[in-house]
XYZ file of C-alpha atoms in Angstrom:
740
model
C 27.610 -1.658 11.382
C 28.024 -3.463 8.195
C 24.365 -5.969 7.999
C 24.447 -8.316 5.909
C 20.970 -10.670 5.007
C 21.572 -14.125 4.050
C 19.657 -17.227 3.555
C 20.594 -20.675 5.419
C 19.279 -23.636 4.816
C 18.451 -25.290 8.365
C 18.488 -29.508 8.308
C 16.873 -31.902 11.061
C 13.562 -30.144 11.860
C 10.814 -31.870 11.906
C 7.774 -29.398 13.244
C 6.967 -25.638 14.279
C 8.682 -25.555 17.191
C 11.722 -27.379 16.177
C 11.779 -23.667 13.597
C 11.648 -21.658 16.890
C 13.958 -23.002 18.968
C 16.242 -22.646 16.090
C 14.740 -18.914 15.183
C 15.064 -18.132 19.269
C 18.283 -18.997 19.415
C 19.375 -16.949 16.716
C 17.891 -14.495 17.570
C 19.727 -14.076 21.142
C 23.226 -14.180 19.049
C 24.623 -10.696 19.797
C 25.058 -9.552 16.420
C 22.032 -10.897 14.553
C 19.410 -7.952 13.875
C 16.840 -10.565 13.128
C 16.123 -13.900 12.262
C 13.431 -15.709 10.297
C 13.334 -19.290 10.396
C 10.754 -20.959 7.989
C 9.726 -24.650 8.383
C 8.508 -25.327 4.870
C 11.446 -24.448 2.815
C 13.370 -25.804 5.830
C 15.563 -22.196 5.995
C 16.507 -19.233 8.094
C 16.332 -16.023 7.012
C 19.532 -13.856 8.716
C 20.288 -10.468 8.848
C 23.536 -9.874 10.888
C 26.426 -7.567 11.656
C 29.043 -9.028 9.998
C 31.785 -7.457 12.396
C 30.136 -8.653 15.509
C 29.324 -12.245 14.396
C 30.348 -15.059 11.222
C 28.669 -17.544 10.124
C 30.943 -20.235 11.788
C 29.471 -18.455 14.959
C 25.909 -18.501 13.531
C 26.447 -22.690 12.456
C 27.771 -23.180 16.130
C 24.894 -21.607 17.618
C 22.537 -23.598 15.643
C 24.394 -26.896 16.331
C 23.752 -26.236 20.114
C 19.823 -26.486 19.628
C 20.168 -30.090 18.141
C 20.020 -28.823 14.356
C 22.361 -27.594 11.736
C 22.398 -25.070 9.627
C 25.116 -24.317 6.228
C 26.475 -21.187 6.108
C 29.850 -21.845 3.919
C 29.532 -21.353 0.140
C 30.548 -24.673 -0.428
C 27.346 -25.968 1.694
C 25.116 -23.704 1.150
C 24.637 -23.842 -3.184
C 22.069 -25.115 -4.582
C 23.581 -28.494 -5.811
C 24.700 -29.101 -2.965
C 21.555 -28.472 -0.758
C 19.023 -30.460 -3.503
C 21.638 -33.150 -2.933
C 21.746 -33.283 0.490
C 17.401 -32.916 0.592
C 17.611 -36.261 -1.916
C 19.746 -38.112 0.164
C 17.538 -37.486 3.596
C 14.642 -37.987 1.685
C 15.977 -41.591 0.728
C 17.287 -42.161 4.497
C 13.545 -40.859 5.213
C 12.046 -43.212 2.618
C 14.071 -46.287 4.088
C 13.113 -45.891 7.175
C 9.346 -45.577 6.194
C 9.251 -48.544 4.284
C 11.284 -51.008 6.719
C 8.663 -49.531 9.074
C 6.097 -50.488 7.493
C 7.480 -54.169 6.798
C 7.612 -54.595 10.494
C 4.999 -52.771 11.649
C 2.179 -55.083 9.405
C 2.748 -58.149 11.278
C 2.697 -56.442 14.323
C -0.371 -55.076 14.155
C -2.030 -58.494 12.577
C -0.744 -59.984 15.614
C -1.827 -57.484 18.188
C -5.206 -57.442 16.697
C -5.937 -61.280 15.409
C -3.633 -63.258 16.618
C -2.824 -62.553 20.201
C -3.544 -66.277 21.151
C -0.403 -67.910 18.904
C 2.632 -68.785 21.131
C 5.084 -65.849 22.425
C 3.048 -63.606 21.222
C 4.182 -60.435 23.286
C 7.632 -61.470 22.728
C 7.134 -62.051 19.004
C 5.483 -58.199 18.882
C 8.042 -56.916 21.209
C 10.370 -58.054 18.510
C 9.279 -56.344 15.751
C 8.060 -53.206 17.213
C 11.990 -52.706 18.892
C 13.648 -51.531 15.505
C 10.825 -49.554 14.351
C 11.120 -47.796 17.602
C 14.440 -47.896 18.732
C 16.046 -47.755 14.938
C 13.544 -46.499 12.292
C 12.393 -44.073 14.968
C 15.613 -42.452 16.407
C 15.566 -39.566 15.130
C 11.939 -38.789 17.749
C 13.976 -39.134 20.758
C 17.463 -37.590 19.523
C 15.146 -34.269 18.900
C 13.384 -34.713 22.133
C 16.794 -35.182 23.971
C 18.370 -32.391 22.204
C 15.584 -30.020 23.448
C 14.570 -31.257 26.546
C 18.534 -30.455 27.039
C 17.571 -26.860 26.522
C 14.240 -27.141 28.363
C 12.215 -27.025 25.450
C 9.879 -29.374 24.021
C 8.468 -29.949 20.391
C 6.579 -32.129 18.380
C 9.390 -34.860 18.718
C 9.313 -34.621 22.852
C 5.397 -35.421 21.932
C 6.274 -38.696 19.837
C 9.023 -39.508 21.800
C 7.074 -39.226 25.339
C 3.861 -41.080 23.845
C 5.687 -44.265 22.018
C 7.860 -44.415 24.400
C 5.659 -44.458 27.311
C 3.607 -47.334 25.346
C 7.240 -49.410 24.406
C 8.171 -49.748 27.862
C 4.963 -49.972 29.886
C 4.250 -53.093 27.294
C 7.906 -54.312 27.785
C 7.519 -53.960 31.432
C 3.842 -56.122 31.515
C 6.106 -59.060 29.503
C 8.672 -59.482 31.875
C 6.587 -58.409 34.985
C 3.159 -59.796 33.913
C 2.516 -60.888 38.048
C 2.462 -57.174 38.751
C -1.316 -56.816 37.214
C -2.316 -60.577 37.612
C -1.720 -60.581 41.458
C -4.200 -57.847 41.573
C -6.804 -59.548 39.234
C -5.625 -57.086 36.358
C -4.983 -57.769 32.439
C -1.094 -57.379 31.716
C -2.014 -55.062 28.587
C 0.830 -54.516 25.587
C 0.873 -51.981 23.204
C 3.747 -53.052 20.900
C 1.543 -52.167 17.604
C 0.486 -48.689 19.089
C 3.586 -47.243 20.105
C 5.096 -49.161 16.202
C 2.157 -47.866 14.405
C 2.240 -44.505 15.840
C 6.120 -43.941 14.534
C 5.074 -45.733 11.345
C 1.780 -43.258 10.267
C 4.291 -40.663 11.657
C 6.785 -41.687 9.426
C 4.450 -42.248 6.269
C 2.881 -38.737 6.884
C 6.613 -36.816 6.954
C 7.790 -38.660 3.629
C 3.977 -37.593 2.049
C 4.696 -33.904 3.364
C 8.078 -33.955 2.050
C 7.174 -34.660 -1.010
C 3.902 -32.094 -1.367
C 6.956 -29.437 0.246
C 9.202 -30.006 -2.259
C 6.676 -29.137 -5.108
C 5.706 -25.767 -3.192
C 9.904 -24.914 -3.986
C 9.307 -25.486 -7.702
C 9.056 -21.747 -8.488
C 12.524 -21.076 -7.453
C 13.928 -24.276 -8.809
C 12.543 -23.431 -12.330
C 14.215 -19.941 -11.747
C 17.397 -21.554 -11.320
C 17.685 -24.180 -13.956
C 17.248 -21.393 -16.288
C 21.009 -20.870 -15.543
C 23.314 -22.957 -18.361
C 25.911 -24.919 -16.861
C 28.267 -23.825 -19.411
C 28.880 -20.984 -22.141
C 30.754 -19.874 -25.170
C 32.830 -17.355 -25.193
C 35.625 -15.466 -27.341
C 39.228 -16.024 -25.789
C 42.413 -13.583 -26.255
C 42.814 -14.753 -29.704
C 38.958 -14.643 -30.671
C 38.752 -18.246 -30.848
C 35.393 -19.962 -29.264
C 36.173 -21.885 -26.290
C 33.507 -23.495 -23.781
C 33.633 -23.004 -19.942
C 31.625 -22.849 -16.924
C 29.497 -20.261 -15.852
C 31.108 -19.244 -13.084
C 34.059 -18.653 -15.244
C 32.335 -15.781 -16.279
C 34.124 -12.473 -16.114
C 32.978 -8.391 -16.832
C 33.286 -7.590 -20.025
C 34.285 -11.650 -22.090
C 32.695 -11.271 -25.161
C 29.704 -14.623 -24.616
C 28.545 -16.268 -28.099
C 24.381 -17.558 -28.151
C 23.550 -19.864 -30.759
C 19.657 -20.378 -31.819
C 17.910 -22.061 -29.124
C 20.149 -21.457 -26.416
C 19.971 -20.023 -22.450
C 21.716 -16.541 -22.077
C 23.800 -16.613 -19.356
C 24.544 -13.251 -17.933
C 23.516 -9.696 -18.526
C 25.575 -8.030 -21.048
C 24.969 -5.776 -24.227
C 24.702 -7.168 -28.028
C 27.908 -5.865 -30.048
C 27.015 -7.622 -33.101
C 23.966 -9.891 -34.680
C 20.185 -9.614 -34.267
C 18.009 -12.018 -33.163
C 14.216 -12.933 -31.156
C 14.544 -13.392 -27.094
C 12.016 -15.157 -25.539
C 11.897 -12.978 -22.317
C 8.639 -14.494 -20.660
C 10.728 -15.117 -17.606
C 11.160 -11.294 -16.935
C 7.828 -10.148 -18.497
C 5.651 -12.443 -18.193
C 4.690 -11.866 -21.971
C 4.922 -14.796 -24.337
C 5.557 -13.033 -27.577
C 9.550 -12.749 -28.479
C 11.478 -9.410 -28.089
C 13.310 -7.894 -31.167
C 17.179 -7.851 -30.393
C 19.656 -6.325 -32.232
C 23.261 -4.108 -31.902
C 23.265 -2.109 -29.180
C 20.267 -4.127 -27.165
C 20.689 -5.421 -23.846
C 19.854 -9.306 -22.533
C 19.066 -10.754 -19.862
C 20.540 -13.685 -17.988
C 18.507 -16.502 -18.106
C 16.177 -15.473 -21.097
C 16.312 -17.378 -24.433
C 17.530 -16.954 -27.620
C 15.359 -18.539 -30.262
C 16.475 -17.749 -34.071
C 19.288 -15.775 -34.638
C 23.417 -15.792 -33.521
C 24.648 -12.700 -31.964
C 27.336 -11.920 -29.765
C 27.243 -9.794 -26.567
C 29.600 -7.922 -23.889
C 29.239 -9.351 -20.270
C 28.276 -6.645 -18.139
C 26.612 -8.242 -14.811
C 27.843 -11.853 -13.613
C 27.523 -13.937 -11.106
C 25.281 -12.478 -8.244
C 24.887 -9.244 -10.231
C 22.637 -10.350 -12.728
C 19.214 -9.839 -12.496
C 18.357 -13.271 -12.473
C 20.385 -14.235 -9.317
C 18.752 -11.012 -7.716
C 15.345 -11.774 -8.714
C 16.116 -15.297 -6.754
C 17.877 -14.186 -4.194
C 14.486 -11.892 -3.851
C 12.275 -15.229 -4.109
C 14.386 -16.852 -1.423
C 14.633 -13.982 1.143
C 10.893 -13.495 0.603
C 9.929 -17.441 1.229
C 12.233 -17.231 4.107
C 10.322 -14.233 5.748
C 7.172 -14.143 7.581
C 3.712 -12.786 7.310
C 2.484 -11.276 10.621
C -0.312 -14.000 10.903
C 2.751 -16.222 10.989
C 4.230 -14.521 14.801
C 0.812 -15.167 16.139
C 0.910 -18.712 15.028
C 4.675 -18.992 16.269
C 3.830 -17.556 20.150
C 0.676 -20.204 20.039
C 3.188 -23.112 19.063
C 5.971 -21.975 21.368
C 3.616 -22.614 24.496
C 1.055 -25.442 22.357
C 3.379 -28.251 23.666
C 4.031 -27.966 27.296
C 0.157 -27.516 27.485
C -0.533 -30.902 25.666
C 2.146 -32.917 27.921
C -0.036 -31.515 31.218
C -3.033 -32.024 29.074
C -2.280 -35.744 28.679
C -1.209 -35.847 31.995
C -4.562 -34.656 33.571
C -6.002 -37.404 31.177
C -3.859 -40.043 32.796
C -4.723 -38.751 36.669
C -9.094 -38.407 35.706
C -8.797 -41.989 34.470
C -7.268 -43.127 37.354
C -9.899 -41.152 39.396
C -12.824 -42.105 37.717
C -11.929 -46.167 36.932
C -9.513 -47.661 40.203
C -9.734 -50.709 38.315
C -9.109 -50.220 34.616
C -8.035 -46.863 34.529
C -4.555 -46.460 34.577
C -4.205 -48.691 31.688
C -6.867 -47.013 29.811
C -5.664 -43.754 31.193
C -2.149 -44.617 29.852
C -3.750 -45.461 26.143
C -5.793 -41.946 26.584
C -2.465 -40.218 27.507
C -0.096 -41.404 24.503
C -3.021 -40.580 21.986
C -3.150 -37.185 23.536
C 0.221 -36.566 22.596
C 0.383 -38.356 19.147
C -2.784 -36.290 17.888
C -1.789 -32.823 19.545
C 1.816 -32.557 17.265
C 1.199 -28.633 15.811
C 3.190 -29.705 12.695
C -0.107 -28.750 10.787
C -0.313 -25.512 12.553
C 3.439 -24.827 12.299
C 3.146 -25.714 7.952
C -0.246 -23.307 7.339
C 1.077 -20.121 7.075
C 4.751 -20.697 5.554
C 3.412 -22.992 2.601
C 0.758 -20.955 1.299
C 3.347 -18.161 1.672
C 5.880 -20.069 -0.508
C 3.447 -20.876 -2.780
C 2.216 -17.947 -3.429
C 5.713 -16.016 -3.841
C 6.493 -18.667 -6.529
C 3.226 -18.187 -7.852
C 3.869 -14.395 -8.476
C 7.651 -15.155 -9.466
C 6.244 -17.256 -12.505
C 3.688 -14.264 -13.580
C 6.438 -11.662 -13.611
C 5.193 -10.588 -10.116
C 8.241 -10.304 -7.228
C 7.285 -9.702 -3.779
C 10.012 -8.679 -1.414
C 8.589 -10.334 1.693
C 5.441 -12.140 3.032
C 4.491 -9.074 4.934
C 3.551 -7.374 1.421
C 1.926 -10.826 0.229
C -0.679 -10.780 2.906
C -1.062 -6.911 3.366
C -1.962 -6.482 -0.849
C -5.425 -7.863 -0.882
C -6.188 -4.603 2.021
C -5.710 -2.505 -0.677
C -8.175 0.146 -0.966
C -6.647 3.166 -3.265
C -4.039 2.068 -5.733
C -2.240 5.836 -7.011
C -0.166 5.488 -10.227
C 2.752 7.772 -11.525
C 1.963 9.298 -14.874
C 5.043 8.622 -16.851
C 6.225 5.086 -17.667
C 3.385 3.859 -15.332
C 0.362 5.148 -17.162
C 2.015 6.054 -20.224
C 4.959 4.517 -22.527
C 6.797 6.913 -20.522
C 8.923 7.579 -24.023
C 7.422 10.239 -26.368
C 5.995 8.936 -30.102
C 4.798 10.864 -32.999
C 0.803 9.969 -32.723
C 0.205 11.906 -36.033
C 1.319 13.197 -39.282
C -0.251 16.110 -41.546
C 0.766 17.526 -44.499
C 0.153 20.930 -47.104
C -2.385 20.073 -49.894
C -0.373 18.638 -52.670
C 2.920 17.784 -50.950
C 5.155 15.289 -52.107
C 4.994 13.450 -48.644
C 7.523 10.279 -50.094
C 10.140 12.692 -50.788
C 9.525 14.828 -47.920
C 9.645 12.334 -45.602
C 13.073 11.055 -47.026
C 14.372 14.550 -46.128
C 12.736 15.047 -42.704
C 14.082 11.786 -41.656
C 17.897 12.238 -42.740
C 17.407 15.690 -40.700
C 16.199 14.279 -37.924
C 18.773 11.628 -38.118
C 21.726 14.067 -37.699
C 19.453 15.827 -34.743
C 20.490 15.735 -31.078
C 17.132 16.687 -29.587
C 15.463 14.608 -27.387
C 12.380 14.600 -30.208
C 14.431 13.582 -32.993
C 14.738 10.271 -32.274
C 11.009 9.538 -31.719
C 10.517 11.179 -35.239
C 13.688 9.341 -36.741
C 11.991 5.750 -35.430
C 8.487 6.972 -36.762
C 9.780 6.885 -40.002
C 12.302 4.478 -39.674
C 9.345 2.124 -38.543
C 7.471 2.854 -41.923
C 10.575 1.825 -44.198
C 11.423 5.213 -45.237
C 14.693 5.888 -47.138
C 17.605 8.358 -46.439
C 18.823 10.993 -48.626
C 21.748 12.898 -48.407
C 21.651 15.991 -46.547
C 24.020 18.637 -47.249
C 24.485 21.959 -44.730
C 23.055 20.525 -41.220
C 22.703 23.387 -38.766
C 21.311 23.479 -34.973
C 19.453 26.551 -34.063
C 19.505 26.720 -30.684
C 16.008 26.779 -28.682
C 13.573 26.660 -32.088
C 15.323 23.689 -34.400
C 17.312 22.762 -37.356
C 17.894 23.291 -40.749
C 19.813 20.800 -43.711
C 19.534 21.109 -47.206
C 18.748 19.038 -49.851
C 18.776 19.159 -53.593
C 19.167 23.052 -53.456
C 16.235 23.781 -51.510
C 16.727 24.491 -47.171
C 14.313 22.805 -44.955
C 13.674 23.897 -41.478
C 12.537 21.492 -38.587
C 11.371 22.848 -35.638
C 9.019 24.596 -33.391
C 6.116 27.492 -34.353
C 8.719 29.922 -33.355
C 11.224 29.049 -35.739
C 8.543 29.408 -38.659
C 7.566 33.101 -36.975
C 11.319 33.698 -36.627
C 11.800 33.268 -40.116
C 8.703 34.864 -41.558
C 7.355 31.545 -43.025
C 3.514 30.969 -43.759
C 1.378 28.137 -42.304
C -1.646 27.151 -43.903
C -4.763 27.664 -42.213
C -5.406 23.794 -42.307
C -1.956 22.661 -40.855
C -2.665 25.686 -38.217
C -5.872 24.110 -37.295
C -5.248 20.751 -36.626
C -1.711 21.777 -34.960
C -4.142 24.110 -32.147
C -6.294 21.248 -31.948
C -3.191 19.057 -30.917
C -1.593 21.594 -28.690
C -5.150 21.706 -26.885
C -4.617 18.381 -26.264
C -1.268 18.434 -24.160
C 0.357 17.379 -27.323
C 3.667 18.556 -28.797
C 3.416 19.779 -32.257
C 7.205 20.152 -34.699
C 7.166 21.398 -37.668
C 8.744 20.608 -41.700
C 9.024 23.644 -43.533
C 10.984 25.140 -46.509
C 11.782 28.849 -47.310
C 8.508 29.943 -47.932
C 6.110 27.769 -46.176
C 5.156 25.103 -43.464
C 4.744 21.507 -45.009
C 4.058 19.079 -42.529
C 2.885 19.265 -38.982
C 3.559 16.341 -36.405
C 2.036 15.800 -33.221
C 4.452 14.289 -30.375
C 2.946 12.603 -27.343
C 4.030 10.064 -24.420
C 1.001 7.559 -24.994
C -1.307 5.691 -23.018
C -0.382 1.874 -22.474
C -3.005 -0.340 -24.452
C -3.737 -2.379 -21.123
C -3.875 0.924 -18.629
C -7.342 1.601 -19.915
C -8.100 -2.591 -18.749
C -6.213 -2.539 -15.768
C -8.091 0.804 -14.088
C -11.457 -0.675 -15.206
C -10.818 -4.354 -13.497
C -9.275 -2.208 -10.234
C -12.439 0.190 -9.970
C -14.363 -3.301 -10.749
C -12.567 -4.458 -7.391
C -13.714 -1.034 -5.290
C -10.507 0.116 -5.476
C -9.955 3.889 -5.728
C -7.703 4.620 -8.600
C -5.369 8.444 -8.582
C -3.165 9.951 -10.832
C -0.102 11.611 -10.081
C 2.817 13.420 -12.356
C 4.804 16.316 -12.507
C 3.307 17.003 -16.317
C 1.099 19.634 -16.591
C -2.991 20.230 -16.134
C -3.679 19.890 -19.473
C -2.117 16.612 -20.548
C -2.843 15.342 -17.234
C -6.531 15.616 -17.487
C -6.421 14.258 -20.906
C -4.602 11.286 -20.056
C -6.481 10.533 -17.310
C -10.123 10.840 -18.981
C -8.328 9.146 -21.521
C -7.418 5.637 -18.506
C -10.645 5.892 -17.072
C -9.269 7.999 -13.395
C -11.610 10.040 -11.953
C -8.998 11.596 -9.329
C -5.794 13.152 -10.713
C -3.084 15.928 -9.657
C -0.588 17.400 -11.844
C 2.661 19.238 -11.702
C 3.432 17.280 -8.613
C 6.623 17.289 -7.217
C 8.318 14.084 -5.019
C 7.387 15.828 -2.191
C 3.850 15.852 -3.118
C 3.618 12.614 -4.128
C 4.416 11.445 -0.499
C 2.080 14.104 1.037
C -0.854 12.836 -1.200
C -0.738 9.137 -0.222
C -0.402 10.731 3.475
C -3.515 12.274 3.312
C -5.034 9.203 1.644
C -3.500 7.000 4.453
C -5.244 9.637 7.094
C -8.676 9.221 5.471
C -8.209 5.037 6.169
C -7.613 4.053 2.979
C -5.010 1.364 2.398
C -2.714 2.545 -0.292
C -0.691 1.236 -2.768
C 1.937 3.476 -4.687
C 2.825 2.225 -8.329
C 5.546 3.743 -10.353
C 8.883 3.579 -11.998
C 11.503 6.294 -11.424
C 13.785 7.982 -8.531
C 11.377 10.557 -8.448
C 8.292 7.912 -7.440
C 10.542 6.441 -4.088
C 9.633 8.642 -1.753
C 5.874 7.768 -2.626
C 6.903 4.310 -2.682
C 8.378 4.475 0.578
C 5.466 6.310 2.583
C 2.875 3.832 1.039
C 1.788 0.887 2.484
C 2.298 -1.374 -0.548
C 4.875 -0.069 -3.291
C 4.801 -1.469 -6.167
C 7.972 -0.638 -8.796
C 7.092 -1.424 -12.532
C 9.603 -3.148 -15.107
C 12.325 -1.884 -16.513
C 11.975 1.270 -13.975
C 14.811 2.278 -12.160
C 17.034 0.453 -9.426
C 15.914 2.652 -6.527
C 12.214 2.520 -7.326
C 12.669 -1.643 -6.944
C 14.888 -1.345 -3.809
C 11.842 0.494 -1.899
C 8.827 -1.209 -3.604
C 7.345 -4.428 -2.149
C 6.493 -5.771 -4.879
C 8.013 -5.059 -8.811
C 6.307 -5.996 -11.777
C 8.461 -7.132 -14.451
C 6.510 -6.210 -16.747
C 5.465 -2.503 -17.247
C 1.782 -4.210 -17.778
C -0.720 -1.922 -15.471
C -2.649 -5.536 -15.534
C -0.366 -7.156 -13.210
C -1.723 -4.942 -10.467
C -5.052 -6.690 -10.094
C -3.373 -9.853 -10.743
C -1.282 -8.671 -7.807
C -4.144 -7.995 -5.364
C -5.621 -11.265 -6.425
C -2.449 -13.199 -5.596
C -2.549 -12.065 -2.167
C -6.431 -12.417 -1.806
C -6.153 -16.167 -2.617
C -3.422 -16.725 -0.158
C -4.686 -14.768 2.501
C -7.737 -17.332 2.058
C -5.294 -20.439 1.795
C -3.837 -19.105 4.775
C -7.672 -18.647 6.722
C -8.219 -22.041 5.631
C -5.230 -24.106 6.356
C -5.133 -22.029 10.124
C -9.253 -22.942 10.651
C -8.281 -26.809 9.820
C -4.987 -26.696 11.848
C -6.908 -25.126 14.879
C -10.030 -27.428 14.455
C -8.199 -30.480 13.961
C -7.164 -29.993 17.390
C -10.081 -28.634 18.929
C -11.990 -31.907 18.053
C -8.727 -34.500 18.268
C -7.385 -33.741 22.249
C -11.065 -34.265 23.952
C -11.630 -37.518 21.504
C -8.308 -38.947 22.369
C -8.891 -38.049 26.007
C -12.084 -40.079 25.989
C -14.504 -37.721 25.748
C -16.858 -40.037 24.387
C -16.131 -43.068 26.421
C -18.735 -41.927 28.866
C -21.388 -41.789 26.121
C -20.829 -45.024 23.902
C -17.139 -46.068 25.502
C -15.355 -45.152 22.215
C -11.294 -44.708 22.882
C -9.485 -43.617 20.074
C -6.478 -45.737 19.171
C -3.317 -44.151 18.939
C -2.153 -45.870 15.375
C -5.300 -43.973 14.314
C -3.965 -40.430 15.839
C -0.858 -40.968 14.271
C -2.599 -41.213 10.999
C -4.727 -37.967 11.637
C -1.837 -36.331 12.944
C 0.331 -37.054 9.684
C -3.114 -36.655 7.403
C -3.658 -32.522 8.937
C -0.455 -31.996 7.498
C -0.193 -33.700 4.516
C -3.846 -31.945 3.778
C -2.329 -28.290 4.882
C 0.008 -28.291 2.286
C -1.658 -30.036 -0.196
C -4.411 -27.131 -0.135
C -1.521 -24.848 -0.221
C -0.691 -26.374 -3.581
C -4.049 -25.791 -4.940
C -2.747 -21.791 -5.603
C -0.287 -23.278 -8.116
C -2.959 -23.822 -10.163
C -5.053 -21.190 -10.343
C -5.703 -18.600 -12.288
C -4.618 -14.997 -11.295
C -7.649 -13.120 -13.031
């Protein structure tokens, strides 16, 4: 099987039942592994077997339901989709404005001027374009649903407004049907047109609000420049479209320009704003040999770089794809909501018919007229739009908020589950620590010429290929140490290196090297070195032919923010543990320094996974954070897996969350984001349900026997629209909240 997962835009959906209809049709197709349709951003996340079904067949399956899905590369690109959305919004806006223009005088006549000549005919004339032209989408949608024996919001709107309109038209043409019985032939043109106008107005405001939920994704897409400057075969600069860039092209970047693709600097240096990746405001220094990422912004310098990843292979393109997939995925709670929405519309239709029947039995004189309006009101007020929008809008805003803050969330389930975390397991190297050895201290023999010897040590280590040599060389480079000419450089396998300067021979290496060469170590240096070794540090020595001249401590330093992150997690009531393949001494020291009470040293990848499993069996909801291939097994075992920034591809692939920065404080931020998102979902679902619990009995006339109150269908339409807008607006509050 050749499985492909892709996000496709879906057009013409209006409510939760619409989305459910499309999703059901997709999942019924042979070759589709899984499909999830999201009403909030009008997309379908489809995983399918390309050997069994192709995009054209997927499109055909959706079109049979009365909707459309954009599957071709020409249709499914950000610019085309944006243009399509603008066109759809403009059409909706025009229809809404025209509906208001016709409905305002219609309502005015219906409520204030029914005595004017031919009032019913004027109202009929004003209501007809609103119901049959501006509101035609509801009738077309209802018909398409009916052909498949389904029902949706369109069904409710079409039934309610259609019944009110036809009943009113009948009463205008055949008033004697009622007058002969001594009854008044009421007309409800203002109700039918008013309901459609209020729903259109609500949809317009809802679309505006929903567009804001996708701003984070739009901002990511905007990070890509449309054109770039590259060097052609002759070495001349030329301006080309981004789509024309090929691997190994040489790209020119000037101050202030966006970096188009991923690559390696081959000439020049600069400072680059990488906040879109890391969330860190400080720019990063870049020089020849450093890598740059598409979507980041060059600030001061001018440089050339070689393109290594282009198009969909760039990191930014992968981030955009993951955000799209995550926003299109469904949280576990949404599956329950979908089931409710699927049976909700038929139940409402039955409730509306019961309402009509009850009125007719209770009041033989005016029961049909009152019952008809009550039935229409029940159909209008019960539209499940708010219910369908409650979860996906919160998820979309939450995932977008995470992306803006350097927290890349793989799917809605990870976002929903993160708030339940009770234990966080951290890998040591690269997660709690920097992941690279650095010189933490250096001590010189009394009376030694530190400046001259620093130059000697720096120059010797520049020639060495030992893994620790680059750490020592980097230390002296940052101090601005000058190089000297080292002659007769030689490597002593397993012990160190040697070199000649100004007629003197110098040794750099382990204590074993000094012992083998019978080189004396001053007591003060020996005592300091012993303390470092007890702390789990590595000690490197510098000596001449007779005595040791300096000792250096090298260690993988703890990240500055690790202590803050661990403290914050503990304050949140979360257990923090550390696992490492390192020795027990080093592990203990790092754990104590970070404030971590529980740690295990000398772990294999399997040991790490087993430890996570043990915690789960004890009832913990476990998050595992790591950055290496050796963490992938434990990441897969954890309830929530977190890949640290700049880690391996396999760790990022397995992880439910990826922190684009290696800053550990992003872990509590991700948990806070989950807490706030879940709180929003619960609020949205509460208001969506309570709205229907209160609204349907009111619409049916529950208060009529008490105080004679009957809810007007127009007010019901306004309330239904307001419920959807309130749910979307509540979700948008997350955009402006802090994750601390």
